[in-house]
Coordinates of C-alpha atoms in Angstrom, one line a residue:
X1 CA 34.9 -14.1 3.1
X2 CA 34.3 -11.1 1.5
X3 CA 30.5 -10.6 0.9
X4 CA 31.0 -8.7 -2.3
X5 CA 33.0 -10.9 -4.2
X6 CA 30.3 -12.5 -6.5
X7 CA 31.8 -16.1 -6.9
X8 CA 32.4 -16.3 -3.1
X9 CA 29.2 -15.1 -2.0
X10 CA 26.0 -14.9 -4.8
X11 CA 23.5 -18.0 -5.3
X12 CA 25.6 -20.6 -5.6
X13 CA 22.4 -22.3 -6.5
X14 CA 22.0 -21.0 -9.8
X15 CA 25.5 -21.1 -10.8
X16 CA 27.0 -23.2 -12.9
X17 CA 30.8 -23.4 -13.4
X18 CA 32.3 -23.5 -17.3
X19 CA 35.9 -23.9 -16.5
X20 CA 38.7 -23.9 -14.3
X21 CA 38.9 -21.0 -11.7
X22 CA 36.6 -19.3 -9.6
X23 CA 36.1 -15.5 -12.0
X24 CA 33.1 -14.7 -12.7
X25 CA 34.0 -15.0 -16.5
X26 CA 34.1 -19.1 -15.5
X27 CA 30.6 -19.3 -14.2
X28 CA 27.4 -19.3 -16.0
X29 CA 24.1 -18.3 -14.4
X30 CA 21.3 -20.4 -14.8
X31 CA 18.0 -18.5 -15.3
X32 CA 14.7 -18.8 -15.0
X33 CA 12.6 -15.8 -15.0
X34 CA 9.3 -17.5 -14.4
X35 CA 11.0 -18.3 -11.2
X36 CA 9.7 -16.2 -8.1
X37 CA 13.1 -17.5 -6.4
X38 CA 14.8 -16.7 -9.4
X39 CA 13.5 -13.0 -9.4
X40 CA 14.0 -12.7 -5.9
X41 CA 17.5 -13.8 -6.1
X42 CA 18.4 -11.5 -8.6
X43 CA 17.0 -8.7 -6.9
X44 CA 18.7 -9.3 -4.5
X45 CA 22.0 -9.2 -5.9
X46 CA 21.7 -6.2 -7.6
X47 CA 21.1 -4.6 -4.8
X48 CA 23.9 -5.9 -3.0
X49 CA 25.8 -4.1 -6.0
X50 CA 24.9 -0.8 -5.2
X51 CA 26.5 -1.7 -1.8
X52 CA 29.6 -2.7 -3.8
X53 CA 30.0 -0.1 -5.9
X54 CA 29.9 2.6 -2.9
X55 CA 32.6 -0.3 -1.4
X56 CA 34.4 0.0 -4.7
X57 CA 34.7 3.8 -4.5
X58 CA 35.9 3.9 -1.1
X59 CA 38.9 1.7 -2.0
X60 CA 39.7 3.0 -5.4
X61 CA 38.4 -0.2 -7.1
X62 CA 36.1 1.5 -9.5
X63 CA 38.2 2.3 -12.4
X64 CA 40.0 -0.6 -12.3
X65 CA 40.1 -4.3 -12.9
X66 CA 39.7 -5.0 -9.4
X67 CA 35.9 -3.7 -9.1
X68 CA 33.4 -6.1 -7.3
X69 CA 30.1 -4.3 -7.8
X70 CA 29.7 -5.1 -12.1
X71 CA 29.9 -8.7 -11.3
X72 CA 26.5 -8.5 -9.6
X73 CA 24.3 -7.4 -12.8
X74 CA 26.5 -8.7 -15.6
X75 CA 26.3 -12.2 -14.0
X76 CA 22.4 -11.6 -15.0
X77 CA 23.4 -9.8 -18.5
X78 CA 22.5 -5.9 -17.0
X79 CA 24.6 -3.3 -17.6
X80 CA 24.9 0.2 -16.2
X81 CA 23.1 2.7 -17.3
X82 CA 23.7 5.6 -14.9
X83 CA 25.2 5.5 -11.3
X84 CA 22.9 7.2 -8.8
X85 CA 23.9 9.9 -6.6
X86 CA 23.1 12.6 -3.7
X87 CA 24.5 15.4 -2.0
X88 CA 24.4 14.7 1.8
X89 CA 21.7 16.2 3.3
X90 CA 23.0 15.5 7.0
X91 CA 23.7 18.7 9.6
X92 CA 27.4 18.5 9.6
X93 CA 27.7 18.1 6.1
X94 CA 25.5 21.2 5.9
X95 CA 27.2 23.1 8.5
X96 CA 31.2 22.2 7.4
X97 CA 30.0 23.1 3.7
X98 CA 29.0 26.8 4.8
X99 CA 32.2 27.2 6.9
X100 CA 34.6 26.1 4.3
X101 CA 33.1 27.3 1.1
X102 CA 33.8 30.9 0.9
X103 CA 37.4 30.0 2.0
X104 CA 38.1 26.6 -0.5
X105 CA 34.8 26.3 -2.9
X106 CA 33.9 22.6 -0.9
X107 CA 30.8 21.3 -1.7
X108 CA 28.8 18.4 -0.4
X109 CA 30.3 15.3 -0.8
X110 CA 28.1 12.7 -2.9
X111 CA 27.6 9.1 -2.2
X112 CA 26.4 6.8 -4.8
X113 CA 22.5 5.4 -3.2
X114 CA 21.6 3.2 -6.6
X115 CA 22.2 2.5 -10.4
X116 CA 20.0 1.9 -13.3
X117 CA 20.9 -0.9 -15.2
X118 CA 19.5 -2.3 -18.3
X119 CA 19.2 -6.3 -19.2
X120 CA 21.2 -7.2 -22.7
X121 CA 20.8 -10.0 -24.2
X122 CA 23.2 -12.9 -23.6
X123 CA 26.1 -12.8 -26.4
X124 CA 25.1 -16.0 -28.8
X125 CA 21.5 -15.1 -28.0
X126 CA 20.9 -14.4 -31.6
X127 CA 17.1 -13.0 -32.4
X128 CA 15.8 -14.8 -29.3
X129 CA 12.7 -12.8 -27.6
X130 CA 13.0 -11.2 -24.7
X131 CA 12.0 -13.2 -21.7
X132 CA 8.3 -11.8 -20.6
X133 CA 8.6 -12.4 -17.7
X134 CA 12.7 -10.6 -17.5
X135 CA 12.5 -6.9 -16.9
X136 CA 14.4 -4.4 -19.4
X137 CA 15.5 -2.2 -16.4
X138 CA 15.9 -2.3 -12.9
X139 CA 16.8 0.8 -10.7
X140 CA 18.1 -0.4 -7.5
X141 CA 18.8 1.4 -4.3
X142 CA 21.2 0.6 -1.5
X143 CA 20.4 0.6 2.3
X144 CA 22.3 2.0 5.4
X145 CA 26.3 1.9 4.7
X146 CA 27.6 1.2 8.5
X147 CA 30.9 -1.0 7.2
X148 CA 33.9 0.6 7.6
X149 CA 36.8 -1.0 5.3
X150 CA 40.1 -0.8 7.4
X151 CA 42.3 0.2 4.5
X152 CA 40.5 3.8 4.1
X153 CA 42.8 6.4 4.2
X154 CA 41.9 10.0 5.8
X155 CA 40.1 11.1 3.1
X156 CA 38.4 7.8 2.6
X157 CA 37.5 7.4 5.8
X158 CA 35.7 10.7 6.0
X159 CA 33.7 10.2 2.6
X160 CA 32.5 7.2 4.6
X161 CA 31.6 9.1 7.8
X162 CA 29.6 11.3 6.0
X163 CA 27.3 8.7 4.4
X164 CA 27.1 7.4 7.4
X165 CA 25.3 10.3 9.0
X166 CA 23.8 10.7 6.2
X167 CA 22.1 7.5 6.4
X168 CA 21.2 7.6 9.7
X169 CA 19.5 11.1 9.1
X170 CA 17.1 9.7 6.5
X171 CA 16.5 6.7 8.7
X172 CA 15.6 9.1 11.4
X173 CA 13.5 10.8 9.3
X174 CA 11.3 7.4 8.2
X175 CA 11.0 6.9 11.5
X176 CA 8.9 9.1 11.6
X177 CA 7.3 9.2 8.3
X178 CA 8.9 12.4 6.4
X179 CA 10.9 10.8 4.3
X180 CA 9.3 12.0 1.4
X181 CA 11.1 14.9 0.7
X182 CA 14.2 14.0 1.4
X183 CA 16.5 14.9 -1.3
X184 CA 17.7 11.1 -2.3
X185 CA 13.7 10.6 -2.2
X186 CA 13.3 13.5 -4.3
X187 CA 16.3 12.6 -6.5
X188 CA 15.3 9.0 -6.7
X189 CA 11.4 9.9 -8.5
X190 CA 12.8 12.3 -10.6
X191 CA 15.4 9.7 -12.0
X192 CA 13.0 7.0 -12.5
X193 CA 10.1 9.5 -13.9
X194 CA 12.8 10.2 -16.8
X195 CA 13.8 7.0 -17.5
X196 CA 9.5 5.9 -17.9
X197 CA 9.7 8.9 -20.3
X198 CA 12.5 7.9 -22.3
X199 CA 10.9 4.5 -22.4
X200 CA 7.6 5.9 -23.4
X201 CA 9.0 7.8 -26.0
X202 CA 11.8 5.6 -27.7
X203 CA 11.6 1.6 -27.1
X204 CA 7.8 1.8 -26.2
X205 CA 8.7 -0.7 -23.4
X206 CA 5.7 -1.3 -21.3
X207 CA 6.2 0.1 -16.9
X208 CA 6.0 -3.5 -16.2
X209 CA 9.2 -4.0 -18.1
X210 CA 10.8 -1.3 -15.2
X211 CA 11.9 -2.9 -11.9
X212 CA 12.3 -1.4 -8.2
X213 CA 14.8 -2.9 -5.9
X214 CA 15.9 -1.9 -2.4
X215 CA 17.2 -3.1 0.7
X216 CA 16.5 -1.8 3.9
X217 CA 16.4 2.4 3.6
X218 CA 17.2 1.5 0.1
X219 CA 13.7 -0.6 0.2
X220 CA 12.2 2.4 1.6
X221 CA 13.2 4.6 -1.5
X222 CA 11.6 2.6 -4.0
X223 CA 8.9 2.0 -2.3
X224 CA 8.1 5.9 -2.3
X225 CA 9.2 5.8 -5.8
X226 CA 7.0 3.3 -6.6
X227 CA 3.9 5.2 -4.9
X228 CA 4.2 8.1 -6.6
X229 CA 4.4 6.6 -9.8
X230 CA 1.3 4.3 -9.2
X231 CA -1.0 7.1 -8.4
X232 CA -0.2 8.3 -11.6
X233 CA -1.2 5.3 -13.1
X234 CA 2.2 4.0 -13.6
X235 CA 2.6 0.4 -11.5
X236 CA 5.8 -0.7 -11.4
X237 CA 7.2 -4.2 -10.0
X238 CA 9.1 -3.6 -6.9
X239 CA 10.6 -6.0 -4.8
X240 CA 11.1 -4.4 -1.0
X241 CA 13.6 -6.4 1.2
X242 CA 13.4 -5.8 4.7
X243 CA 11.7 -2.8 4.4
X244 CA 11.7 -0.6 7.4
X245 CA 8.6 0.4 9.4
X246 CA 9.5 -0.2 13.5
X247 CA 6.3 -1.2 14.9
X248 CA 4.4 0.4 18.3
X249 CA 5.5 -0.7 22.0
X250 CA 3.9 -4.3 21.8
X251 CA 6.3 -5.5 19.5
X252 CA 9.3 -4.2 21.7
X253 CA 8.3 -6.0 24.7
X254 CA 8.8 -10.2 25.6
X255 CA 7.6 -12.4 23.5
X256 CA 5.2 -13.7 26.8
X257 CA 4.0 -9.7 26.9
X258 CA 3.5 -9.2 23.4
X259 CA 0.9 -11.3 22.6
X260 CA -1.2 -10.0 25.9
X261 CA -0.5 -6.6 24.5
X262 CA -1.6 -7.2 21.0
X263 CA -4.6 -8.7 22.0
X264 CA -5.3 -5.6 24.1
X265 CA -3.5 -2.6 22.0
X266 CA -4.1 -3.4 18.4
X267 CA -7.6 -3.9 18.5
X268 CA -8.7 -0.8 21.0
X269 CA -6.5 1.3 18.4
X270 CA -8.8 0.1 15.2
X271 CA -11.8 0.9 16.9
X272 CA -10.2 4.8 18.1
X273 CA -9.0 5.3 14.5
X274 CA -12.5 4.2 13.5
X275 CA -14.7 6.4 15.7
X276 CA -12.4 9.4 14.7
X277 CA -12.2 8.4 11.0
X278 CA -16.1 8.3 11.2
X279 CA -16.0 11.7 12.8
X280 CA -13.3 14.4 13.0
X281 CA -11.3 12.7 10.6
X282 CA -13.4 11.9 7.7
X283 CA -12.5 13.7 5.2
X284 CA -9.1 12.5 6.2
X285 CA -10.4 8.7 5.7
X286 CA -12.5 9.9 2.5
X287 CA -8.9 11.2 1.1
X288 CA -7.1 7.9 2.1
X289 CA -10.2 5.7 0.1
X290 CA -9.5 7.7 -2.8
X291 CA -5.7 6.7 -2.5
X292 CA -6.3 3.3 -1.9
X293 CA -8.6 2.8 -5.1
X294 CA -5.4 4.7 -6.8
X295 CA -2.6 2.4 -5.5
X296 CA -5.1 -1.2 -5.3
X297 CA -3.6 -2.5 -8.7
X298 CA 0.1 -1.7 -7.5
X299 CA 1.1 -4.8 -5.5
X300 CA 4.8 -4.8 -4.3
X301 CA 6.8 -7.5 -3.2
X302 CA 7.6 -7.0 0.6
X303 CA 10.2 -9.8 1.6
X304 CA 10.9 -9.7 5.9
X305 CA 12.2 -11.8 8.3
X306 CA 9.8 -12.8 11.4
X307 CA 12.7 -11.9 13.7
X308 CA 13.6 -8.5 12.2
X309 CA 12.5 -5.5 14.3
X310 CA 13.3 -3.2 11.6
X311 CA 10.3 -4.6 9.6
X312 CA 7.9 -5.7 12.1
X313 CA 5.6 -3.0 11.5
X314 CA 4.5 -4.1 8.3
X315 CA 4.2 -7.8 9.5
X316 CA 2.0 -6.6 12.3
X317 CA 0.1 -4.1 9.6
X318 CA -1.2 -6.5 7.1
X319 CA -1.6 -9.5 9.8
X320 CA -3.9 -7.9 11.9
X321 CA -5.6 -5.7 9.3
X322 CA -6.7 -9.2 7.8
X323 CA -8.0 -10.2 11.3
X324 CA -10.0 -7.0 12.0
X325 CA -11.4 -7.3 8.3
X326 CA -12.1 -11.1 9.5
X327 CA -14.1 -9.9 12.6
X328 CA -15.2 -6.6 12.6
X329 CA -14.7 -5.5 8.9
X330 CA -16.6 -1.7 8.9
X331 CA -14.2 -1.3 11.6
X332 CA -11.5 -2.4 9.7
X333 CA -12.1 -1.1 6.6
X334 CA -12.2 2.5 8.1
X335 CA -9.3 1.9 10.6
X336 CA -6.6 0.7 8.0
X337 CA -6.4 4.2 6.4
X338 CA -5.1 5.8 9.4
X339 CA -2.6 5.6 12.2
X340 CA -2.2 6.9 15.4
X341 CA 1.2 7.7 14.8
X342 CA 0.5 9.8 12.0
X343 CA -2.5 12.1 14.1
X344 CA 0.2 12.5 16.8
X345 CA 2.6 14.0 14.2
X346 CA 0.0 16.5 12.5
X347 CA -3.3 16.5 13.2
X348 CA -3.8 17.6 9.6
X349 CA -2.0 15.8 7.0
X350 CA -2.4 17.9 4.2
X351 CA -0.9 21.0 5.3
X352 CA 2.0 18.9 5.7
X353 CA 4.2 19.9 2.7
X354 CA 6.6 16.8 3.5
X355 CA 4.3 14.5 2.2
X356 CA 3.1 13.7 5.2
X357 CA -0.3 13.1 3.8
X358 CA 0.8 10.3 1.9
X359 CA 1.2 7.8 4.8
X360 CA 3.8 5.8 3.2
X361 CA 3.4 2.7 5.6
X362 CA -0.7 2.3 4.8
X363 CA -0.2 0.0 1.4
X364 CA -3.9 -1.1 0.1
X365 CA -1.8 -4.4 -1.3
X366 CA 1.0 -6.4 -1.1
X367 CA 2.7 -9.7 -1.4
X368 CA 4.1 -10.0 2.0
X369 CA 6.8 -12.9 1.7
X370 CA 7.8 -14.1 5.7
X371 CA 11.3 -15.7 6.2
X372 CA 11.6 -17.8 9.6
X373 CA 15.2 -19.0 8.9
X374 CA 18.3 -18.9 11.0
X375 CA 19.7 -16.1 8.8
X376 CA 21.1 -13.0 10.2
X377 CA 17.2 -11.2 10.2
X378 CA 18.2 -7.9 8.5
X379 CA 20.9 -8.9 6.0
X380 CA 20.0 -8.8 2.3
X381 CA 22.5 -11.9 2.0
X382 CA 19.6 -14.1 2.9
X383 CA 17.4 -13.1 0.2
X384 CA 19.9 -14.9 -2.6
X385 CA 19.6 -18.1 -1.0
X386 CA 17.2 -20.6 -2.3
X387 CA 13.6 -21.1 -1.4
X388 CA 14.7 -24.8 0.8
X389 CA 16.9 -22.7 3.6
X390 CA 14.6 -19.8 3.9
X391 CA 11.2 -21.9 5.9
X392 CA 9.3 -19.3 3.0
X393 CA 5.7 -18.2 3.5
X394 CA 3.9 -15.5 1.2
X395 CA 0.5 -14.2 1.0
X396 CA -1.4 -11.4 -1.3
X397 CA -3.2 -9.4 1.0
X398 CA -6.0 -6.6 -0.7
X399 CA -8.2 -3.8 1.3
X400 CA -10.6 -6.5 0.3
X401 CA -9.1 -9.8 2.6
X402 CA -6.7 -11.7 1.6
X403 CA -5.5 -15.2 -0.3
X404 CA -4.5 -18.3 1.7
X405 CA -1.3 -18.3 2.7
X406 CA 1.4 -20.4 1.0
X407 CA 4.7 -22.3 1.7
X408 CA 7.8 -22.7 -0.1
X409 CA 10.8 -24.8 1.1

């Protein structure tokens, strides 16, 4: 089954069929937008259509009537607005672009990474109101293209290999925490900082009204977009699924070692980032406690799965953040502003003109949402499905504590 096709693989859950046949045109979405499943879903399956469309290019779908990617918005009533893309960054693109463009003028090649799509109103909808709780836009960013569709001719086939490396370059480079300027990072603020401003100065929509989306890298992009615009003020909803931030050693070790190690690592490395926070780092921390009052308000939506490594580091973040603040909480409070990692990179952040200072992992708040199902742990596939197969659990965590944890399913 083709995961693209909308009618095969979207939340069957909300769908409601209107005649014979299986087109999209036959099925009506139900809709509640007071509904955190129902947001989630639909997050969720816009993203997947940034996947599609990049799918669709590769196999000449997109100018016809065979595209799969549109049937992922308009089953919501969105349409696009403006197809996102990049030039690849990546060392061979780089490299094959200075040997062959004196010779043949070749460029770069672009892959599409997101779309801005705006909601429109159902047709018979008359002069109803918009939903409050709906957004007006949602910008949406794909993750890590690794499929590789066995119809691609030559030419297709390299398109693909270079997003692949391209991908993989960025997700080198949040592995280590420059990520932020990237060019699809760079591309990606500048494209949603217009579209606030032609917001702001036409429709008078309020930021709220402006969605993030992302999956995986994709997840990674808005939440930098999102972070730059809240510390100017600007707090958008973003919904982050599977987010990547690979945790230290303990959580790549046995599950019978990794709870001896936590015990043992994560609290010895709070009380080292607190004596040098208190010390040789302060005005380090002091910077950090000025960016946490900034980005407090801003609470993103960070949807993982227990079992994905890709994510754990944000699981084991917030988790044992609210444990330290629990026991030793001057420790804590100083601690949660820094990370080893980080110090190992550059001992001084701020020279750092990659953004380094911005420590994109350290968020002062979230909604973290756990998923213990049997899904495939990284696939955004599990994020459409409703709330009884996922074993949900969220909690709102603050640089203040956090609220009691709740169940869903």
């Amino acid at each position: 089954m083709d995961s693209y096709v909308f009618t095969d693989s979207g939340p069957k859950h909300m769908m409601v069929k209107t005649g014979s046949g299986s087109s999209p045109a036959a099925t009506m979405i139900n809709i509640n937008w007071d509904s955190h499943e129902h947001r989630r879903c639909i997050a969720a399956c816009v993203v997947n259509g940034t996947y599609a469309m990049e799918s669709d290019e590769y196999m000449n779908r997109t100018h016809t009537g065979e595209a799969l990617a549109p049937a992922w918005w308009e089953s919501f009533n969105f349409r696009r607005l403006k197809t996102l893309r990049y030039e690849c960054e990546c060392l061979l693109c780089e490299t094959k672009t200075r040997l062959l463009s004196s010779s043949s003028g070749a460029h770069r090649p672009c892959s599409i990474y997101g779309a801005i799509l705006e909601h429109v109103p159902a047709a018979g909808a008359g002069s109803l109101r918009h939903p409050s709780s709906a957004p007006r836009y949602i910008v949406a960013f794909r993750g890590t293209i690794l499929r590789r569709h066995q119809q691609q001719h030559h030419e297709q086939q390299q398109q693909h290999q270079h997003t692949v490396f391209c991908d993989m370059h960025l997700n080198l480079r949040i592995l280590v925490n420059k990520q932020h300027g990237c060019g699809r990072f760079r591309d990606a603020r500048k494209e949603v900082g217009r579209l606030l401003d032609s917001v702001a100065d036409g429709s008078h929509v309020a930021p709220a009204a402006v969605w993030l989306v992302g999956h995986s890298l994709g997840a990674s992009v808005a939440l930098n977009v999102g972070r730059d615009m809240a510390t100017k003020g600007c707090y958008l909803p973003t919904f982050l699924f599977n987010p990547p931030q690979v945790s230290l050693a303990p959580s790549m070790l046995p599950q019978a070692l990794r709870r001896v190690a936590k015990r043992v690592v994560y609290p010895t490395s709070y009380a080292v980032k607190a004596a040098l926070g208190s010390t040789v780092l302060k005005r380090q921390e002091r910077d950090m406690e000025a960016l946490f009052q900034t980005l407090a308000p801003w609470v993103p939506e960070l949807y993982v799965h227990e079992r994905d490594i890709v994510c754990q580091g944000f699981i084991d973040y917030f988790e044992r953040r609210q444990k330290m603040l629990d026991r030793l909480r001057p420790v804590a409070e100083v601690a949660m502003k820094l990370s080893l990692r980080d110090m190992l990179i550059s001992t001084d952040p701020a020279k750092n003109g990659d953004g380094q200072g911005v420590r994109p992992h350290l968020l002062p708040s979230a909604r973290l949402w756990k998923n213990s199902s049997y899904h495939y742990a990284h696939g955004l596939e599990q994020w459409w499905k409703p709330d009884s197969e996922l074993r949900l659990s969220s909690r709102r965590y603050s640089d203040r504590g956090a609220e009691a944890e709740l169940l869903y399913g």
